């Protein structure tokens, strides 16, 4: 098997064993496109304007089925997409570009965001299975938790940076620490979750007096703002995030809060379903477009 496809399959399997069809790359008569650490098959679908499919799709859909590997999957995918777009010819009506990607394989997707691709639809799956719960303890965080909360907060920023809007800067760590020492730990509602004696998750909520900047966007006040929720990958899927959210919500409700507000990245495959299941629904959508990077 092609080394690129093998590397791609291993990475995808590691992040989501439920994704199928990524152990190979089906060619459709066309020569595969190649770039450094990347291989893909491009196809074009010209849809009959009178068909029902035309109601569900643009009329000309260029599709890239890509496999990327190596130390920098984002650069690999970017190189392949540039080669693909450079070879497209115009002239067809209603042209759209589609790159399907396994939702939880987040490492390469910034390459799509910075080239103007926006996530528009997903196929979704739910596994039906029984799961055991590992004991976890939730407690209020204090300044004694500064180091671990700073670290978890930094991990959240780095995680969100994968989606092309948030960026880890040289100053990130220092600014987080300042915020925690000066404001969040003494003034806000902050809990940590311990799993087997180790702090593995954090939630931080700004009470209504510190959430005025966003309260105007909600017609059911008082409003609290959930600014941080992060759970370490090794303990995800065991109810830790849910427990942190529930304690924050019930504490806020006991203090008279009517609405909890938060932001999450739509392409984040963890937060979008998580918040939907917790009963959160979209309030304001931020539509964004990245302008092409100029080089040289
Ligand atoms: C979003 C995030 C905080 C969720 O934390 P988590 O601890 O994995 O959340 P939970 O375990 O409570 O819920 C996740 C899944 O476990 C399930 N679950 C919840 N309680 C459970 C329990 N007691 N037993 C078994 N499964 C449970 C949930 O229903 C959900 O189910 P799923 O397979 O059907 O998806 C975590 O994925 C994370 O930190 N992601 C990266 C950062 C991020 O996205 N933060 C949010 C920013 S807005």
PDB file of C-alpha atoms in Angstrom, residues 68 96 124 130 144 156 164-165 182 194 233 251 292-293:
ATOM      1  CA  UNK A  68      -2.295  12.885   3.774  1.00  0.00           C
ATOM      2  CA  UNK A  96     -18.485  24.272  -5.875  1.00  0.00           C
ATOM      3  CA  UNK A 124     -23.206  12.014  12.044  1.00  0.00           C
ATOM      4  CA  UNK A 130     -22.888   0.298  27.379  1.00  0.00           C
ATOM      5  CA  UNK A 144      -3.494  26.348  44.699  1.00  0.00           C
ATOM      6  CA  UNK A 156      -7.952  24.316  25.223  1.00  0.00           C
ATOM      7  CA  UNK A 164      -8.241  28.281  11.971  1.00  0.00           C
ATOM      8  CA  UNK A 165      -9.609  31.161  14.063  1.00  0.00           C
ATOM      9  CA  UNK A 182      -6.290  38.420  38.916  1.00  0.00           C
ATOM     10  CA  UNK A 194     -10.171  14.880  39.542  1.00  0.00           C
ATOM     11  CA  UNK A 233      -8.287  13.314  26.031  1.00  0.00           C
ATOM     12  CA  UNK A 251     -24.701  26.618  40.837  1.00  0.00           C
ATOM     13  CA  UNK A 292      -6.081  34.014   0.775  1.00  0.00           C
ATOM     14  CA  UNK A 293      -2.625  34.380   2.315  1.00  0.00           C
TER      15      UNK A 293
END
